[in-house]
């Protein structure tokens, strides 16, 4: 059964407030406080996974399964036939033994927006991660795909493609008055059976995309509820099952009857003031809306997917697009969200004034208008995500990396390289490279200033008097009212071509 569509967060506009909290709550905060988002990993002790095995991924990579210490997988390049210390055999990506590398959860999300500044908040967690089980690891060849394997191949697919299948589960975060099987969960039943569990099958595909890239994708579907109230072999009772009879307390019954009588008398006094009785207007009112049977039977969905894998304590992380506050991100939670950079970004009192007059316009260390879900490390490991889902890279724990994706699927690529240059070359080879800069841009200074055309000509004459080489002037005049969106009113590009001593002015 395909999974339901992921719900979009509820967004609230914050444009009209004249004064705002100058010290807004820091985001992103930890989403799941009821438990770790990396639950334990399990596999069949009597299956093929009880023994270590290597699986090919294309012709240049391999995945190794190690059942010791709870189970773990690692991805590396295939060494050359000459052997020795081939750098291609270095591990590119590996998981933590006994810890789930794929987990899922569900929570509500709200977003505040003001002039391009966002704040996403996770509300009450509906489902917290429970457990991941690995059922099977296999290599898919073209004949398997033609036979109906769950993989869409193309002419450029480099077989074999690795497939990992299993089940992820999550528990109800809060106790419910009735269970998913239709029984009312009393105190004794809750203590005996625990919380209802939502489980779903997952598929992890690893495919060789190039000589230096392995793509990965995680898909989740086929949701199913389970609980421990009854024998698993017996079918669950119908939703109309009568409740368990209970003893009647005479005192409580008298109090209930007295309360109902008092409320009915007060209603009659109010209706005597000229309002028609409820029975008279009930025929004129539309019937109350009730949820359809499909909506009531609709299963919960996973709208969070977590990828957890190993990292070394002394490993340093760089990248994540254009960042203005940090060069190295080990120990931080890095959100990847396009928004305004901010005015002050934590420096006081500038940030205080900006936040006071415009909601969150001050920004913080993580706000940027050009982020990227890409990193490379000091151990020459690199990974990036594909797609447009909001994601958070959690690097706060010294032994692991955890990526939280706001959706029910994940796509990305793992890169191989022996230097930052090789990793960036591999990355831009698939995402695209910017064009080569023109020669004139590096022949002198690019001067940024404000004041209009006459101010630019005056400064240009001063620079010429001091023999300062100038390539271009960039002039931006804009409205500085903090309560209005900053808008560009004039934009000038002045290109100075020394060969012809000409100026090109573009409005």
mmCIF file of N, CA and C in Angstrom, residues 51 88 194 213 235 278 325 369 430 446 461:
data_model
loop_
_atom_site.group_PDB
_atom_site.id
_atom_site.type_symbol
_atom_site.label_atom_id
_atom_site.label_comp_id
_atom_site.label_asym_id
_atom_site.label_seq_id
_atom_site.Cartn_x
_atom_site.Cartn_y
_atom_site.Cartn_z
ATOM 1 N N UNK A 51 26.005 -14.459 9.284
ATOM 2 C CA UNK A 51 27.402 -14.581 8.883
ATOM 3 C C UNK A 51 27.805 -13.337 8.095
ATOM 4 N N UNK A 88 41.465 3.267 -2.734
ATOM 5 C CA UNK A 88 40.071 3.068 -3.119
ATOM 6 C C UNK A 88 39.349 2.120 -2.175
ATOM 7 N N UNK A 194 1.589 -2.546 26.647
ATOM 8 C CA UNK A 194 2.441 -1.484 26.146
ATOM 9 C C UNK A 194 1.706 -0.596 25.152
ATOM 10 N N UNK A 213 30.946 7.878 -7.247
ATOM 11 C CA UNK A 213 29.687 8.172 -6.568
ATOM 12 C C UNK A 213 28.822 6.926 -6.443
ATOM 13 N N UNK A 235 -7.871 -12.869 15.070
ATOM 14 C CA UNK A 235 -8.154 -11.601 14.394
ATOM 15 C C UNK A 235 -8.555 -10.537 15.392
ATOM 16 N N UNK A 278 -34.275 23.706 20.806
ATOM 17 C CA UNK A 278 -33.349 23.026 19.900
ATOM 18 C C UNK A 278 -34.094 22.107 18.956
ATOM 19 N N UNK A 325 28.992 32.006 9.778
ATOM 20 C CA UNK A 325 29.433 32.028 11.172
ATOM 21 C C UNK A 325 30.486 30.988 11.493
ATOM 22 N N UNK A 369 21.008 32.326 3.131
ATOM 23 C CA UNK A 369 20.156 32.255 1.949
ATOM 24 C C UNK A 369 20.729 31.354 0.869
ATOM 25 N N UNK A 430 28.146 16.237 -10.827
ATOM 26 C CA UNK A 430 26.743 15.818 -10.911
ATOM 27 C C UNK A 430 25.773 16.960 -10.672
ATOM 28 N N UNK A 446 36.788 45.079 -7.258
ATOM 29 C CA UNK A 446 35.359 45.279 -7.451
ATOM 30 C C UNK A 446 34.880 46.093 -6.254
ATOM 31 N N UNK A 461 37.481 58.705 -9.706
ATOM 32 C CA UNK A 461 38.574 59.642 -9.981
ATOM 33 C C UNK A 461 39.632 59.590 -8.883
#
